[in-house]
XYZ file of C-alpha atoms in Angstrom:
313
model
C 60.176 84.870 55.932
C 63.730 83.519 55.735
C 63.792 82.971 59.504
C 60.501 81.067 59.330
C 61.839 78.791 56.569
C 65.000 78.067 58.547
C 62.931 77.290 61.636
C 60.674 74.875 59.694
C 63.696 73.166 58.152
C 65.288 72.730 61.574
C 61.990 71.413 62.969
C 61.764 68.831 60.156
C 65.200 67.493 61.072
C 64.094 67.093 64.668
C 61.010 65.140 63.536
C 63.023 62.833 61.294
C 65.672 61.915 63.880
C 64.351 62.247 67.388
C 65.257 60.277 70.520
C 62.099 58.447 71.649
C 63.679 56.841 74.687
C 67.046 57.146 76.322
C 68.309 54.213 74.232
C 66.200 54.605 71.056
C 66.394 56.927 68.072
C 63.482 57.537 65.740
C 64.108 57.715 61.984
C 61.585 58.193 59.189
C 62.979 56.497 56.077
C 63.342 58.571 52.932
C 61.806 57.172 49.721
C 64.755 58.537 47.733
C 67.418 56.332 49.324
C 67.880 52.535 49.378
C 66.481 50.764 52.416
C 69.844 49.140 53.228
C 71.690 52.451 53.354
C 69.252 53.916 55.879
C 68.691 51.008 58.256
C 72.157 50.789 59.793
C 72.005 51.851 63.451
C 71.314 49.674 66.483
C 68.477 50.424 68.901
C 66.613 52.592 66.424
C 62.953 52.833 65.436
C 62.554 53.124 61.660
C 59.192 54.345 60.396
C 58.369 53.103 56.885
C 55.827 55.145 54.936
C 56.916 54.117 51.439
C 57.474 50.889 49.481
C 61.061 49.620 49.311
C 62.456 47.001 46.901
C 65.458 45.042 48.200
C 66.049 43.747 44.639
C 66.706 40.211 45.813
C 69.424 41.166 48.277
C 70.045 39.909 51.812
C 70.044 42.484 54.624
C 71.057 41.830 58.218
C 69.203 44.221 60.479
C 71.035 45.916 63.361
C 70.454 44.640 66.878
C 67.518 46.267 68.623
C 66.066 47.459 65.325
C 62.343 48.320 65.178
C 60.650 48.458 61.774
C 57.376 50.302 62.092
C 55.363 49.940 58.880
C 53.052 52.917 58.531
C 51.596 52.531 55.048
C 54.906 51.407 53.518
C 56.366 47.970 52.822
C 59.581 45.965 52.257
C 59.676 43.654 49.239
C 61.726 41.186 47.222
C 64.546 40.080 49.526
C 65.626 38.581 52.840
C 65.845 40.258 56.221
C 67.865 38.457 58.892
C 67.016 39.427 62.459
C 69.071 39.802 65.634
C 68.019 40.138 69.276
C 65.346 42.669 70.228
C 64.094 43.057 66.664
C 60.529 44.304 66.213
C 58.634 44.339 62.917
C 55.179 45.862 63.352
C 52.472 46.941 60.946
C 48.763 47.446 60.450
C 48.225 44.973 57.614
C 50.801 46.289 55.128
C 51.568 43.850 52.286
C 55.181 42.696 51.830
C 55.766 40.742 48.622
C 58.483 38.121 48.276
C 59.939 38.948 51.674
C 61.599 36.299 53.821
C 62.254 36.996 57.509
C 64.877 34.809 59.121
C 67.274 34.040 61.951
C 70.626 32.570 60.897
C 72.701 32.765 64.114
C 72.359 31.164 67.541
C 71.079 32.725 70.741
C 68.870 35.413 69.223
C 66.417 36.705 71.837
C 63.169 38.664 72.039
C 61.849 38.950 68.487
C 58.364 40.230 67.608
C 56.651 40.108 64.203
C 53.153 41.576 64.306
C 50.479 42.906 61.986
C 51.989 42.413 58.514
C 51.002 40.409 55.431
C 53.720 38.250 53.855
C 53.071 37.198 50.258
C 55.276 34.482 48.760
C 55.965 33.586 45.177
C 54.972 29.910 45.020
C 58.339 28.332 44.381
C 57.766 25.137 42.396
C 61.066 23.534 43.457
C 61.141 19.955 44.723
C 64.494 20.038 46.509
C 64.561 20.683 50.240
C 67.137 23.482 50.154
C 65.112 25.433 47.616
C 61.867 25.529 49.553
C 60.817 29.086 50.279
C 59.544 30.068 53.728
C 57.942 33.254 55.000
C 59.506 33.214 58.495
C 62.370 30.795 59.099
C 64.989 30.019 61.725
C 67.804 28.398 59.733
C 69.551 25.153 60.817
C 72.450 27.194 62.219
C 70.205 29.565 64.144
C 68.093 29.507 67.299
C 65.802 31.944 69.047
C 64.651 32.314 72.647
C 61.540 34.430 72.914
C 59.714 34.796 69.592
C 56.180 36.015 68.989
C 54.438 36.023 65.611
C 50.966 37.526 65.883
C 48.192 39.096 63.806
C 49.936 38.307 60.511
C 48.653 36.928 57.206
C 51.090 34.542 55.485
C 50.330 32.984 52.107
C 51.889 31.856 48.860
C 54.962 30.213 50.412
C 55.968 26.562 50.372
C 56.049 26.877 54.191
C 54.552 29.750 56.127
C 56.623 29.537 59.344
C 59.444 27.086 60.113
C 61.468 27.703 63.262
C 63.471 26.198 66.080
C 63.682 27.766 69.492
C 62.202 28.154 72.945
C 59.488 30.326 74.476
C 57.688 30.681 71.154
C 54.186 32.092 70.723
C 52.373 31.943 67.379
C 48.923 33.427 67.769
C 46.026 34.929 65.825
C 47.573 34.546 62.366
C 46.016 33.489 59.057
C 47.775 31.012 56.762
C 46.445 30.067 53.331
C 47.568 28.919 49.905
C 50.877 27.629 51.256
C 52.523 24.436 49.999
C 52.737 23.517 46.364
C 50.876 20.927 44.348
C 53.972 20.248 42.254
C 56.025 18.955 45.224
C 53.536 16.399 46.537
C 55.676 13.562 45.165
C 58.938 15.145 46.305
C 60.004 16.724 49.577
C 56.494 17.392 50.752
C 57.311 16.963 54.468
C 58.840 20.428 54.612
C 55.684 22.154 53.465
C 53.558 23.340 56.373
C 51.509 26.316 57.431
C 53.492 26.570 60.648
C 56.188 24.449 62.223
C 57.770 25.071 65.636
C 60.453 22.925 67.204
C 61.734 21.175 64.110
C 65.195 20.991 65.627
C 67.582 18.115 64.785
C 70.953 18.201 66.551
C 70.017 21.284 68.580
C 69.694 21.767 72.348
C 66.355 21.041 73.940
C 63.552 23.355 72.913
C 60.546 24.099 75.076
C 57.473 26.204 75.710
C 55.470 26.542 72.498
C 52.074 28.233 72.484
C 50.209 27.879 69.177
C 46.783 29.458 69.564
C 44.039 31.253 67.674
C 45.484 30.661 64.188
C 43.521 29.957 61.015
C 45.467 27.385 58.968
C 43.667 27.010 55.648
C 46.171 25.586 53.143
C 45.293 22.372 51.322
C 48.635 21.559 49.644
C 50.774 21.537 52.793
C 51.720 18.247 54.429
C 50.501 19.505 57.803
C 48.813 22.647 59.011
C 50.540 22.656 62.426
C 53.729 20.704 63.097
C 54.938 21.238 66.661
C 57.761 19.291 68.263
C 58.868 16.894 65.557
C 62.418 15.758 66.127
C 63.906 16.524 69.526
C 62.874 16.655 73.178
C 60.441 19.542 73.042
C 58.547 20.174 76.270
C 55.447 22.134 77.245
C 53.504 22.358 73.991
C 50.090 24.029 73.865
C 48.120 23.848 70.620
C 44.746 25.390 71.350
C 41.895 27.190 69.633
C 43.211 26.847 66.070
C 41.146 26.284 62.921
C 42.718 23.801 60.479
C 40.407 23.610 57.460
C 41.456 23.119 53.837
C 40.217 26.073 51.821
C 40.283 27.377 48.296
C 41.790 30.719 49.228
C 39.957 32.053 52.271
C 36.378 32.094 51.037
C 35.205 28.511 50.560
C 36.074 25.061 51.873
C 37.993 22.872 49.429
C 35.917 20.009 48.062
C 38.632 18.195 46.107
C 42.377 18.013 45.411
C 43.228 18.097 49.133
C 46.811 16.929 49.734
C 47.140 17.537 53.477
C 48.117 14.488 55.588
C 47.514 15.847 59.105
C 45.954 18.921 60.631
C 48.086 18.810 63.829
C 51.195 16.713 64.506
C 53.300 16.453 67.670
C 56.314 14.208 68.303
C 56.846 12.246 65.111
C 60.151 10.708 66.204
C 60.075 11.734 69.862
C 63.673 11.524 71.120
C 62.905 12.733 74.647
C 64.092 10.546 77.534
C 61.355 11.597 79.944
C 57.680 12.314 79.653
C 56.895 15.684 78.112
C 53.726 17.732 78.507
C 51.414 18.352 75.542
C 47.993 20.017 75.522
C 45.921 19.932 72.328
C 42.512 21.448 72.959
C 39.549 23.158 71.314
C 40.882 22.987 67.760
C 38.805 22.489 64.608
C 40.407 19.899 62.278
C 38.839 19.188 58.895
C 39.881 17.836 55.496
C 42.986 15.679 55.681
C 44.098 12.452 54.054
C 45.413 10.676 57.160
C 44.828 11.959 60.707
C 43.260 15.045 62.211
C 45.533 14.985 65.303
C 48.630 12.776 65.399
C 50.797 12.385 68.526
C 53.644 9.872 68.411
C 56.147 8.957 71.124
C 58.974 7.394 69.127
C 59.835 5.120 66.249
C 62.093 2.538 67.923
C 61.711 1.969 71.675
C 58.476 0.123 72.484
C 58.746 0.413 76.273
C 55.621 1.968 77.721
C 56.236 5.380 79.273
C 59.711 5.806 77.794
C 60.473 8.523 75.263
C 56.851 9.542 75.438
C 54.580 12.526 75.797
C 52.038 13.137 78.525
C 49.297 14.369 76.227
C 45.896 15.802 77.055
C 43.757 15.975 73.910
C 40.363 17.418 74.682
C 37.492 19.416 73.225
C 38.618 19.189 69.598
C 36.268 18.985 66.614
C 37.587 16.475 64.049
């Protein structure tokens, strides 16, 4: 009997820490230890079966870290990501969690299959606005995919700057805040890609298959606002103001645009934009708004080559 117990104990250790690939370890997190003390090793897959509270702290994940949510969640804090980070789930709910990039040249990040639930910050100052997934002004990312997620209850769902970005098949609702409509409302969106002042050129955005349902945001989709973004595809999205996710909003709609590209347009050459097969409903200004620039009136300069086709407005 003693030999059997020792064998089972040894087997459990193998299951908890087991090399999955030549360069990856596999660790199942213990519910009896803080999340931060367990997630410390690069190139490691961490399986999360229990709920963890970060207690408002900031945690910088190791490079090559994979968080595999399997019934568990991470709550109440900030996780900053480095290159080759993967966060994957099957619909697990993460409350008051902010995922971010704060340094330059981060590459190959995937966020898939989780639900991010914000806490409806009522602040009116720009620096206090809370975002579900954010690339900070000092950060940049090359190769980011956000897919199959539900993001709601934030002032902004996604706000990022980078290149080779894909945002697909997500649901956004109840983002923005009624209390900030007279303040810094521009920063409240369901998703924003390419909002990149004073950064190198950003390019290759694919925004497709998303349901953007918030009625208090300034825009549902804001892609390529400030710099010389190139190759933008916004296709197959549903931008409808809803009360939650069950019924279309009939009043109190604050949204200005459903889709915006190129508000100030600082590019020096023509840039390609495709906006196709989207559904745009319920806004106070324009369903689809594409603008070349604010100052130079010369035709063909600082402009976008835009194909806008097959949309329902």
